Amino acid sequence: MHVQEWLETVPPLAVYALVGLVIGLESLGIPLPGEIILVSSALLASQHGDIDPVVLGASATAGAIIGDSIGYAIGRKGGRPLLARLGAKFPRHFSEAHIATAERSFQKWGMWAVFFGRFVALLRIFAGPLAGVLRMPYWKFLTANILGGILWAGGTTAVIYYVGIVAESWLKRFSWLGLVLAVLIGITSMLVLKRKAKQAGAEPAVASE
């Protein structure tokens, strides 16, 4: 079943809790589809009045900030042996190459890697634990964590919510033509974002050579 279709069967309070929990677990280092859940929930909120986008955004933001903070504490206590254990358990996400790329990003950008890491799937999983492993000063981490969490979680909720409202209005007015345009815009945006993410991942590797 499609994520959004499944969410329609869940009560609003459970949606808020689910969004906060999944994003929180992803932020502390567990590879879960936090962004997919958030986008699907925001689209659902744009179509159903039972889900409050403000509460949804607050739940997502709280999950992101709290999850990252727990990940930082775990990383600081577990150190590099923790990364080795995670690599053995989740080789696809915590491979040596991924860890090296994330570490180079932290060395180059410092606290900004935590902030901008919210918008890159790989760094979003690594940010908290790796900041702890590298013993980034907590005040720097917390500042970037809070600002990044608000901008990513709250901003994503707001943008997707209003895009959903506008798209629904267009579909009512222009029928299949609006649907075609929406699909084309979506595909173009996805390709551009994927290209930028690949460039962002490759840049630290080039700089280190």
PDB file of C-alpha atoms in Angstrom:
ATOM      1  CA  MET A   1       0.000   0.000   0.000  1.00  0.00           C
ATOM      2  CA  HIS A   2       1.190   3.514  -0.815  1.00  0.00           C
ATOM      3  CA  VAL A   3       2.494   5.435   2.216  1.00  0.00           C
ATOM      4  CA  GLN A   4      -0.056   8.235   1.859  1.00  0.00           C
ATOM      5  CA  GLU A   5      -2.932   5.778   1.425  1.00  0.00           C
ATOM      6  CA  TRP A   6      -1.840   3.973   4.575  1.00  0.00           C
ATOM      7  CA  LEU A   7      -1.567   7.230   6.517  1.00  0.00           C
ATOM      8  CA  GLU A   8      -5.184   8.016   5.602  1.00  0.00           C
ATOM      9  CA  THR A   9      -6.238   5.048   7.749  1.00  0.00           C
ATOM     10  CA  VAL A  10      -4.325   6.351  10.794  1.00  0.00           C
ATOM     11  CA  PRO A  11      -5.847   8.834  13.320  1.00  0.00           C
ATOM     12  CA  PRO A  12      -4.288  12.357  13.285  1.00  0.00           C
ATOM     13  CA  LEU A  13      -2.651  11.946  16.705  1.00  0.00           C
ATOM     14  CA  ALA A  14      -1.005   8.742  15.516  1.00  0.00           C
ATOM     15  CA  VAL A  15       0.234  10.522  12.369  1.00  0.00           C
ATOM     16  CA  TYR A  16       1.920  13.229  14.481  1.00  0.00           C
ATOM     17  CA  ALA A  17       3.495  10.591  16.733  1.00  0.00           C
ATOM     18  CA  LEU A  18       4.603   8.438  13.790  1.00  0.00           C
ATOM     19  CA  VAL A  19       6.234  11.367  11.977  1.00  0.00           C
ATOM     20  CA  GLY A  20       8.095  12.468  15.101  1.00  0.00           C
ATOM     21  CA  LEU A  21       9.189   8.907  15.927  1.00  0.00           C
ATOM     22  CA  VAL A  22      10.409   7.933  12.436  1.00  0.00           C
ATOM     23  CA  ILE A  23      12.300  11.201  11.932  1.00  0.00           C
ATOM     24  CA  GLY A  24      13.740  10.945  15.440  1.00  0.00           C
ATOM     25  CA  LEU A  25      14.991   7.398  14.866  1.00  0.00           C
ATOM     26  CA  GLU A  26      16.442   8.369  11.481  1.00  0.00           C
ATOM     27  CA  SER A  27      18.212  11.365  13.030  1.00  0.00           C
ATOM     28  CA  LEU A  28      19.846   9.291  15.768  1.00  0.00           C
ATOM     29  CA  GLY A  29      21.391   7.002  13.132  1.00  0.00           C
ATOM     30  CA  ILE A  30      18.808   4.375  12.144  1.00  0.00           C
ATOM     31  CA  PRO A  31      18.250   4.341   8.348  1.00  0.00           C
ATOM     32  CA  LEU A  32      14.497   4.947   8.046  1.00  0.00           C
ATOM     33  CA  PRO A  33      12.498   6.833   5.363  1.00  0.00           C
ATOM     34  CA  GLY A  34      11.879   9.946   7.475  1.00  0.00           C
ATOM     35  CA  GLU A  35      11.631  12.305   4.518  1.00  0.00           C
ATOM     36  CA  ILE A  36       9.109  10.080   2.717  1.00  0.00           C
ATOM     37  CA  ILE A  37       6.895   9.910   5.809  1.00  0.00           C
ATOM     38  CA  LEU A  38       7.109  13.690   6.294  1.00  0.00           C
ATOM     39  CA  VAL A  39       6.313  14.549   2.669  1.00  0.00           C
ATOM     40  CA  SER A  40       3.436  12.049   2.536  1.00  0.00           C
ATOM     41  CA  SER A  41       1.985  13.399   5.792  1.00  0.00           C
ATOM     42  CA  ALA A  42       2.262  17.024   4.627  1.00  0.00           C
ATOM     43  CA  LEU A  43       0.481  16.153   1.362  1.00  0.00           C
ATOM     44  CA  LEU A  44      -2.200  14.365   3.357  1.00  0.00           C
ATOM     45  CA  ALA A  45      -2.638  17.452   5.559  1.00  0.00           C
ATOM     46  CA  SER A  46      -3.201  19.576   2.434  1.00  0.00           C
ATOM     47  CA  GLN A  47      -6.070  17.301   1.411  1.00  0.00           C
ATOM     48  CA  HIS A  48      -7.677  16.557   4.782  1.00  0.00           C
ATOM     49  CA  GLY A  49      -8.539  19.142   7.421  1.00  0.00           C
ATOM     50  CA  ASP A  50      -8.153  16.646  10.278  1.00  0.00           C
ATOM     51  CA  ILE A  51      -4.348  16.959  10.212  1.00  0.00           C
ATOM     52  CA  ASP A  52      -3.002  20.322  11.387  1.00  0.00           C
ATOM     53  CA  PRO A  53       0.129  21.268   9.372  1.00  0.00           C
ATOM     54  CA  VAL A  54       1.444  23.383  12.267  1.00  0.00           C
ATOM     55  CA  VAL A  55       1.251  20.461  14.709  1.00  0.00           C
ATOM     56  CA  LEU A  56       2.703  18.167  12.038  1.00  0.00           C
ATOM     57  CA  GLY A  57       5.644  20.507  11.442  1.00  0.00           C
ATOM     58  CA  ALA A  58       6.219  20.872  15.198  1.00  0.00           C
ATOM     59  CA  SER A  59       6.199  17.072  15.634  1.00  0.00           C
ATOM     60  CA  ALA A  60       8.686  16.624  12.790  1.00  0.00           C
ATOM     61  CA  THR A  61      10.941  19.384  14.151  1.00  0.00           C
ATOM     62  CA  ALA A  62      10.877  17.965  17.678  1.00  0.00           C
ATOM     63  CA  GLY A  63      11.697  14.486  16.380  1.00  0.00           C
ATOM     64  CA  ALA A  64      14.589  15.818  14.291  1.00  0.00           C
ATOM     65  CA  ILE A  65      16.140  17.836  17.137  1.00  0.00           C
ATOM     66  CA  ILE A  66      15.668  15.223  19.862  1.00  0.00           C
ATOM     67  CA  GLY A  67      16.805  12.360  17.624  1.00  0.00           C
ATOM     68  CA  ASP A  68      19.961  14.186  16.573  1.00  0.00           C
ATOM     69  CA  SER A  69      20.753  15.042  20.190  1.00  0.00           C
ATOM     70  CA  ILE A  70      20.398  11.408  21.248  1.00  0.00           C
ATOM     71  CA  GLY A  71      22.564  10.382  18.297  1.00  0.00           C
ATOM     72  CA  TYR A  72      25.220  12.890  19.388  1.00  0.00           C
ATOM     73  CA  ALA A  73      25.232  11.460  22.933  1.00  0.00           C
ATOM     74  CA  ILE A  74      25.465   7.893  21.615  1.00  0.00           C
ATOM     75  CA  GLY A  75      28.280   8.801  19.226  1.00  0.00           C
ATOM     76  CA  ARG A  76      30.229  10.659  21.906  1.00  0.00           C
ATOM     77  CA  LYS A  77      30.001   7.679  24.255  1.00  0.00           C
ATOM     78  CA  GLY A  78      30.505   4.916  21.677  1.00  0.00           C
ATOM     79  CA  GLY A  79      33.282   6.538  19.641  1.00  0.00           C
ATOM     80  CA  ARG A  80      34.674   4.958  16.496  1.00  0.00           C
ATOM     81  CA  PRO A  81      33.942   1.373  17.624  1.00  0.00           C
ATOM     82  CA  LEU A  82      30.280   2.362  17.350  1.00  0.00           C
ATOM     83  CA  LEU A  83      30.728   3.287  13.669  1.00  0.00           C
ATOM     84  CA  ALA A  84      32.405  -0.082  13.069  1.00  0.00           C
ATOM     85  CA  ARG A  85      29.447  -1.911  14.659  1.00  0.00           C
ATOM     86  CA  LEU A  86      26.973   0.116  12.633  1.00  0.00           C
ATOM     87  CA  GLY A  87      28.960  -0.651   9.483  1.00  0.00           C
ATOM     88  CA  ALA A  88      28.659  -4.383  10.197  1.00  0.00           C
ATOM     89  CA  LYS A  89      24.923  -4.103  10.870  1.00  0.00           C
ATOM     90  CA  PHE A  90      23.989  -1.622   8.118  1.00  0.00           C
ATOM     91  CA  PRO A  91      26.716  -2.031   5.439  1.00  0.00           C
ATOM     92  CA  ARG A  92      24.642  -0.246   2.801  1.00  0.00           C
ATOM     93  CA  HIS A  93      24.344   2.954   4.837  1.00  0.00           C
ATOM     94  CA  PHE A  94      27.392   2.858   7.139  1.00  0.00           C
ATOM     95  CA  SER A  95      30.053   1.580   4.755  1.00  0.00           C
ATOM     96  CA  GLU A  96      33.603   2.840   5.162  1.00  0.00           C
ATOM     97  CA  ALA A  97      33.239   4.954   2.022  1.00  0.00           C
ATOM     98  CA  HIS A  98      30.083   6.651   3.322  1.00  0.00           C
ATOM     99  CA  ILE A  99      31.633   7.290   6.717  1.00  0.00           C
ATOM    100  CA  ALA A 100      34.769   8.728   5.090  1.00  0.00           C
ATOM    101  CA  THR A 101      32.682  11.049   2.884  1.00  0.00           C
ATOM    102  CA  ALA A 102      30.647  12.253   5.864  1.00  0.00           C
ATOM    103  CA  GLU A 103      33.768  12.742   7.985  1.00  0.00           C
ATOM    104  CA  ARG A 104      35.426  14.850   5.271  1.00  0.00           C
ATOM    105  CA  SER A 105      32.284  16.988   5.141  1.00  0.00           C
ATOM    106  CA  PHE A 106      32.484  17.531   8.903  1.00  0.00           C
ATOM    107  CA  GLN A 107      36.168  18.373   8.784  1.00  0.00           C
ATOM    108  CA  LYS A 108      35.578  20.904   6.014  1.00  0.00           C
ATOM    109  CA  TRP A 109      32.330  22.513   7.186  1.00  0.00           C
ATOM    110  CA  GLY A 110      32.215  21.874  10.956  1.00  0.00           C
ATOM    111  CA  MET A 111      28.853  22.759  12.498  1.00  0.00           C
ATOM    112  CA  TRP A 112      27.507  23.699   9.062  1.00  0.00           C
ATOM    113  CA  ALA A 113      27.713  20.007   8.128  1.00  0.00           C
ATOM    114  CA  VAL A 114      25.123  19.358  10.841  1.00  0.00           C
ATOM    115  CA  PHE A 115      22.950  22.220   9.586  1.00  0.00           C
ATOM    116  CA  PHE A 116      23.076  21.389   5.875  1.00  0.00           C
ATOM    117  CA  GLY A 117      23.219  17.660   6.581  1.00  0.00           C
ATOM    118  CA  ARG A 118      19.475  17.830   7.233  1.00  0.00           C
ATOM    119  CA  PHE A 119      18.904  18.232   3.515  1.00  0.00           C
ATOM    120  CA  VAL A 120      21.103  15.302   2.408  1.00  0.00           C
ATOM    121  CA  ALA A 121      19.837  11.793   3.196  1.00  0.00           C
ATOM    122  CA  LEU A 122      23.283  10.348   3.958  1.00  0.00           C
ATOM    123  CA  LEU A 123      24.386  13.166   6.266  1.00  0.00           C
ATOM    124  CA  ARG A 124      20.979  13.277   7.952  1.00  0.00           C
ATOM    125  CA  ILE A 125      21.626   9.777   9.302  1.00  0.00           C
ATOM    126  CA  PHE A 126      25.290  10.458  10.160  1.00  0.00           C
ATOM    127  CA  ALA A 127      25.107  13.992  11.559  1.00  0.00           C
ATOM    128  CA  GLY A 128      24.289  13.296  15.207  1.00  0.00           C
ATOM    129  CA  PRO A 129      26.427  10.199  15.853  1.00  0.00           C
ATOM    130  CA  LEU A 130      29.391  11.466  13.820  1.00  0.00           C
ATOM    131  CA  ALA A 131      29.358  14.860  15.548  1.00  0.00           C
ATOM    132  CA  GLY A 132      29.551  12.995  18.846  1.00  0.00           C
ATOM    133  CA  VAL A 133      32.332  10.683  17.652  1.00  0.00           C
ATOM    134  CA  LEU A 134      34.352  13.679  16.442  1.00  0.00           C
ATOM    135  CA  ARG A 135      33.604  15.444  19.753  1.00  0.00           C
ATOM    136  CA  MET A 136      32.218  18.600  18.228  1.00  0.00           C
ATOM    137  CA  PRO A 137      31.551  21.146  21.026  1.00  0.00           C
ATOM    138  CA  TYR A 138      27.970  20.544  22.139  1.00  0.00           C
ATOM    139  CA  TRP A 139      26.896  24.182  21.911  1.00  0.00           C
ATOM    140  CA  LYS A 140      27.937  24.278  18.252  1.00  0.00           C
ATOM    141  CA  PHE A 141      26.163  21.021  17.557  1.00  0.00           C
ATOM    142  CA  LEU A 142      23.005  22.091  19.387  1.00  0.00           C
ATOM    143  CA  THR A 143      22.843  25.446  17.566  1.00  0.00           C
ATOM    144  CA  ALA A 144      23.178  23.811  14.141  1.00  0.00           C
ATOM    145  CA  ASN A 145      20.849  20.997  15.201  1.00  0.00           C
ATOM    146  CA  ILE A 146      18.023  23.317  16.259  1.00  0.00           C
ATOM    147  CA  LEU A 147      18.320  25.673  13.277  1.00  0.00           C
ATOM    148  CA  GLY A 148      18.642  22.816  10.792  1.00  0.00           C
ATOM    149  CA  GLY A 149      15.765  20.883  12.362  1.00  0.00           C
ATOM    150  CA  ILE A 150      13.422  23.871  12.222  1.00  0.00           C
ATOM    151  CA  LEU A 151      14.344  24.788   8.643  1.00  0.00           C
ATOM    152  CA  TRP A 152      14.251  21.248   7.262  1.00  0.00           C
ATOM    153  CA  ALA A 153      11.295  19.739   9.121  1.00  0.00           C
ATOM    154  CA  GLY A 154       9.183  22.887   9.463  1.00  0.00           C
ATOM    155  CA  GLY A 155      10.135  24.218   6.043  1.00  0.00           C
ATOM    156  CA  THR A 156       9.480  20.920   4.266  1.00  0.00           C
ATOM    157  CA  THR A 157       6.087  20.615   5.922  1.00  0.00           C
ATOM    158  CA  ALA A 158       5.097  24.170   4.950  1.00  0.00           C
ATOM    159  CA  VAL A 159       6.316  23.906   1.337  1.00  0.00           C
ATOM    160  CA  ILE A 160       4.735  20.502   0.647  1.00  0.00           C
ATOM    161  CA  TYR A 161       1.494  21.533   2.358  1.00  0.00           C
ATOM    162  CA  TYR A 162       1.054  24.662   0.218  1.00  0.00           C
ATOM    163  CA  VAL A 163       2.229  22.893  -2.940  1.00  0.00           C
ATOM    164  CA  GLY A 164      -0.426  20.249  -2.266  1.00  0.00           C
ATOM    165  CA  ILE A 165      -3.138  22.893  -1.934  1.00  0.00           C
ATOM    166  CA  VAL A 166      -2.064  24.669  -5.130  1.00  0.00           C
ATOM    167  CA  ALA A 167      -1.733  21.383  -7.039  1.00  0.00           C
ATOM    168  CA  GLU A 168      -5.207  20.285  -5.961  1.00  0.00           C
ATOM    169  CA  SER A 169      -6.659  23.593  -7.143  1.00  0.00           C
ATOM    170  CA  TRP A 170      -4.876  23.304 -10.488  1.00  0.00           C
ATOM    171  CA  LEU A 171      -6.079  19.749 -10.991  1.00  0.00           C
ATOM    172  CA  LYS A 172      -9.670  20.857 -10.417  1.00  0.00           C
ATOM    173  CA  ARG A 173      -9.325  23.680 -12.942  1.00  0.00           C
ATOM    174  CA  PHE A 174      -7.212  22.086 -15.661  1.00  0.00           C
ATOM    175  CA  SER A 175      -7.923  18.360 -15.239  1.00  0.00           C
ATOM    176  CA  TRP A 176      -5.412  16.170 -17.116  1.00  0.00           C
ATOM    177  CA  LEU A 177      -3.297  19.132 -18.290  1.00  0.00           C
ATOM    178  CA  GLY A 178      -2.571  20.105 -14.682  1.00  0.00           C
ATOM    179  CA  LEU A 179      -1.733  16.506 -13.865  1.00  0.00           C
ATOM    180  CA  VAL A 180       0.785  16.312 -16.724  1.00  0.00           C
ATOM    181  CA  LEU A 181       2.418  19.592 -15.686  1.00  0.00           C
ATOM    182  CA  ALA A 182       2.597  18.494 -12.046  1.00  0.00           C
ATOM    183  CA  VAL A 183       4.252  15.206 -13.031  1.00  0.00           C
ATOM    184  CA  LEU A 184       6.774  16.950 -15.295  1.00  0.00           C
ATOM    185  CA  ILE A 185       7.653  19.496 -12.597  1.00  0.00           C
ATOM    186  CA  GLY A 186       8.013  16.732 -10.036  1.00  0.00           C
ATOM    187  CA  ILE A 187      10.314  14.647 -12.240  1.00  0.00           C
ATOM    188  CA  THR A 188      12.446  17.683 -13.140  1.00  0.00           C
ATOM    189  CA  SER A 189      12.784  18.699  -9.482  1.00  0.00           C
ATOM    190  CA  MET A 190      13.740  15.165  -8.486  1.00  0.00           C
ATOM    191  CA  LEU A 191      16.450  14.953 -11.147  1.00  0.00           C
ATOM    192  CA  VAL A 192      17.881  18.358 -10.172  1.00  0.00           C
ATOM    193  CA  LEU A 193      17.943  17.454  -6.471  1.00  0.00           C
ATOM    194  CA  LYS A 194      19.584  14.097  -7.175  1.00  0.00           C
ATOM    195  CA  ARG A 195      22.253  15.796  -9.287  1.00  0.00           C
ATOM    196  CA  LYS A 196      22.969  18.383  -6.586  1.00  0.00           C
ATOM    197  CA  ALA A 197      23.144  15.672  -3.903  1.00  0.00           C
ATOM    198  CA  LYS A 198      25.678  13.720  -5.971  1.00  0.00           C
ATOM    199  CA  GLN A 199      27.753  16.862  -6.495  1.00  0.00           C
ATOM    200  CA  ALA A 200      27.640  17.624  -2.766  1.00  0.00           C
ATOM    201  CA  GLY A 201      28.810  14.092  -1.977  1.00  0.00           C
ATOM    202  CA  ALA A 202      31.600  14.187  -4.546  1.00  0.00           C
ATOM    203  CA  GLU A 203      32.954  17.644  -3.609  1.00  0.00           C
ATOM    204  CA  PRO A 204      34.591  16.600  -0.289  1.00  0.00           C
ATOM    205  CA  ALA A 205      36.243  13.633  -2.006  1.00  0.00           C
ATOM    206  CA  VAL A 206      37.714  15.868  -4.719  1.00  0.00           C
ATOM    207  CA  ALA A 207      38.899  18.421  -2.166  1.00  0.00           C
ATOM    208  CA  SER A 208      40.738  15.743  -0.191  1.00  0.00           C
ATOM    209  CA  GLU A 209      42.780  14.545  -3.171  1.00  0.00           C
TER     210      GLU A 209
END
